[in-house]
Structures are given as C-alpha cells and as structure tokens.
Amino acid sequence: MDLFNIMLQFRKSPLCRWICLIAVLYGCVFEFKAAEFDTAEVARVIEETLKCYNNPGLAVSVVVRGKTIFSRGFGVKDNETKQPVTPDSLFGIASVSKSFAATLLVKLLYEETELTVDSRVQELLGERFRLMDEFRTKEATFADLMGHRMAIPANNRLRFDSNLTRQSLLERLPLLPSNDQFRVQHSYSNLFYGLVTYLAEVIGEDTWENLLTNHLLKPLGMDNTTFATTANLKSMPNLATGYIEFRNELLPVHPEFSRKWGLLAGSGAVMSTANDMTKWMNFHLREGRADDGKRIMASDHVEEVHKARSLTSFSSSLELRQPQFPIMTTQSVYAHGFRRGYYRGYERLVHSGSTLGYKALMSLLPAAQIGVFTAMTGVDTNYVYRSSLHYFLTDWALGLSESWLNATTICSFPEPWRRASRKPRPMRLDPSWKPALNISLFEGTYQNKAYGYLHVRYNESLETLTLDYGWGRWQLFYTPLSSSNDSTHRFYGKGIDITAINLFPMYFVQDSRGSEDVIVGMRATAFESKLPPVFVKLGMTKEAAVTVPDSATRFCITTHVFLLLFLIGLHLEIIF
C-alpha cells in the first residue's frame, strides 16, 4: 500500500478525528489565553512602574503565536522636546545585536560556504587568524567565538583606540593574554563579536550593515531598523535620545559616542523599534519564517543558532533558582547570541543589552510561541526593571493575569523577596587632592603592545591631569589609597567631550632611579579589571617589565618585588 492511501485511510479513522479535535481545542485555548492579555491593564502597570525608575523613554512589544498583541511606547523620546515614544521610535538595542550577528554568520556559513559553525576559523582566514597560543589558534571554531568560549578577558575598552578597525582587530587578538582555559571558562567578549562581524564581511564580500540588511532585515520587513555606525543620529526624528546618569543627573549621550562605540557592529550597533522587533522575535519563534510565511532561513540553521554551547556563571540567576522567589528562572547556558534557560518550566531564549544611554532585553519562549522585547533610555542597574517587566509581561502572555508581579513589586524588585543591592556611592572626585610626587612626573606617553599609546598631560584650564586614549578623553582626579603606599598612585577618570563615561581606577607605578623618584608605568584596571593591561612609560624601560600589584597586594610593594624588578632590569640592560 502506498503512502498516499495510508494517509487517506488515517484521515478517515476515529483516531485522526480525535487528534484534530484536540488540536482545535488547543488552538482555542491558546487564542483564549491570548485574548486574556488585557492591554489596558498592562499599559497601566507599565506607566505606573516607569515613574519608579529613572528612564525617560521605554518601548515594549509582545508577540504570541505569530501575532503582535502589544506594541507601545511610554515616556518621552527627549527630555527637552517631550515628544512621546511610539512603537516606531528608534532605540539602541546594544548587545541584543549579538542575536543578529550570530544569525547572519550562521546563515552565510551554510548558504555561501562549505563550512559549518564547528569549522575552524583558520579554514576561512588562514594564518591571518592568530591568538595568544598555538592551541587556541589552530582549534578555535566559529562556535567558540559566538559562544564566548575563547576564555580571553573582555578588554572592552580597546574599542576607544582610533586605529582599531574590524580588520585590524586581527592584529590585536594575539597580543591579549589569558589565564583561563580555552572552552572551559565562559568569557563574554564584545571583541570576538567584532571578529564575528568581520568574518561575515569576508564571506559576504560587503559591509556587515549591508549584509544584515539584505539577508535579514529587508526580507523580514524590518524597514525602520538601522545602525549606530551608519545612521545620521543627529537628525533622526524617530530617535529616542540615550541618557546616562551621573551624580543623580540624567545627561544625554553624544551621538558621536554611539557611532564610534558601535564600530564592532555585531557586538552592539543595531538600532530598532518595538514594531520591527516583533518581526525579529517571530522569525526566531517560527524557525526562520517571516510574518507572511516566507522562509528566510532554513529551520535547522536557526536551530544551530539556538543550540547550547557553553555553561555560564550561575551567579546572575542564583536568587531566582532558590525558593526565596515564588517563580524559578535560569539562564545558565549560552548559545549563539542567545542565553538559554527556563521560566516557569518553559525553555527560554534571552539576551540583554546595555550600552551608554540604552538598555534592552529580548526573551523568547519557543514552546509557547511567546516573545517579549523592551528597550529603554537611561539606566537599569542590575537589570531590575527589565527583568521584572519581562516576567510580568510573559505571565500575561501565558494567560496568567494573576502574575507574581504587579506595579508595586515591579517598583520594589527584588524586594520583598530579597533585599535590593545598595546603590554605590559616587566616587569623590576632589581636584584639591594632590599626589606626593610633582604632578609633572605623571605626564608622558605610555605604551601597551595590544592597546597602543595613551597620553597623560597637565591641563592648565582644568588644573588636573588628562588622559587621552584614541577618541576617548578623561579628566584625572587623584584619589588617595585607603592605606599608606608610597609606590602606587590611584587616579579616577571623568569623561570629557563625547566620552561621557567614568573610568575605573588607573594605578601609576613609582620607582626610584638613583636619587630620583619617577613614574615608570600604569596598571590600567579601567581597561580590563580581570587581567589589567600594563602600560609602560616611554623613556623609562625598553620592555613592559613594569609590574603593578593586584587587588590583594595593591597597597604593599615589598622589597622582594623591587629586587625582582632590579634583576629584570639588569637582564634587559636597563639602567635603574
């Protein structure tokens, strides 16, 4: 009996009728649940909670089984014009861009080459791709890059270097050290998503922005989505102005900062709207199909994007995995541009985004065909507003109008279940504080092989030192250490011009050369806290032999360390 006749007989059988009836009832239940999404009540809660947080503008969209059931704007696009946010207002989505970058690279790999995500990067780039050690260099795959399995510290502020390009990033990567084990330690990295950006350009032979537009945005009808790298952010009427908070005051982020910071585009340069993001969520929920049903990407290739790749730290979701909270949620696995976990027992794909001025979050429940997207301007410390809002909206999309969260608990989250983290007190920046050494001794050019050059100068008008690194500029404030240390001098940086961002501490290192005290280098914890790069002051040493104490020994440089430095200096024929 052929397959057609088997199917015809099954269609007439009682079993088939029962299956069809169950399917219809299931569909009705889901439609009923979707209908329970009270848009007026949800909007009321969002408007109420927005008053609790320092976020000028907010965009929200929710999809259920391919339909947009909620897409709204709240607050204002700009604090001066007071123009309201709409579903078509443009927000930076920061690292939610990684879902776009990973999806595009997977699409290009399988459609344009004979490579897979498990192919080695050197199969595409050859000897141009090199890392700190031979094993990483030879074995690193595309999946390793997209799954943050390289175990190399983030070095995120390398992005301030004016000489950095997507292609020249290849020259910096082998200069970045690591103390962690490849494919064992999860190390979140924007730099490697910059490499993912470049790899797409190599395969597609076009700019990443054009490739993403032509391969995904246009086919999906995401016509308002653009990029911080290419859009004219100074004259876009739909743009929601990004804001940061400094000493309890909201300050607008300079558009030029967003453009320059977005150079490594796949790491965070996408700008989108609530309406457009409904199409992106549906694309992933429907395994590669557009809203009109047209297939844009093979379902097994989309599945490859979602596949679990590395175990991340449990710390970010620890409090919600314990009975302290009424509902369990996790996100302890990283895929490609998505984190994987669970909410109410449903598998959940999620990714947040945080950049200067913008905060975003996208979460998907594939089994329930639910997607939630939020983007806001301003700050969202510890993700408290984004996270609680997503749990609330997901519950409503599931038909659970009696959510464990409401306007009161969203405003107090994580209380009453857990004490909220104290807001850190702003560092005191007092220009009257002066180091023991003459300020002129700190001036000079400092070099690190991976980062290049930074310049420290005294500014007469500001009456402080300034630090210039690439297109970034900071005013340096001396801040005494809590315990006596005559060999290390700590400064904090306050952003100047477009670099409206504070640096973490920079530690200048003092040494004695004969009868003179001099500054020989700097430990730039502001650039990478886990394994800080050491900058050597030019004219002081021939090599980067300066050692600076770590957090455990920062306040006490012993005579043994000085002796070690002296011996190294003799070996390198350096006159101390």
XYZ file of N, CA and C in Angstrom, residues 380-387 413 421-422:
33
model
N 19.540 51.084 34.177
C 18.764 49.975 34.743
C 19.739 49.084 35.494
N 20.153 49.549 36.663
C 21.163 48.860 37.460
C 20.704 47.458 37.826
N 21.586 46.490 37.593
C 21.321 45.083 37.916
C 20.099 44.523 37.187
N 19.678 45.166 36.109
C 18.593 44.669 35.256
C 17.257 44.566 35.987
N 17.070 45.300 37.063
C 15.883 45.070 37.888
C 14.583 45.434 37.165
N 14.591 46.518 36.386
C 13.346 46.911 35.713
C 13.075 46.018 34.513
N 14.108 45.811 33.683
C 13.918 44.952 32.510
C 13.461 43.554 32.907
N 14.148 42.975 33.861
C 13.843 41.587 34.233
C 12.434 41.453 34.785
N 11.263 45.570 43.144
C 12.036 44.375 42.805
C 13.535 44.588 43.051
N 20.133 45.515 46.213
C 21.526 45.934 46.354
C 21.585 47.437 46.568
N 22.474 47.832 47.437
C 22.636 49.258 47.667
C 23.237 49.937 46.446
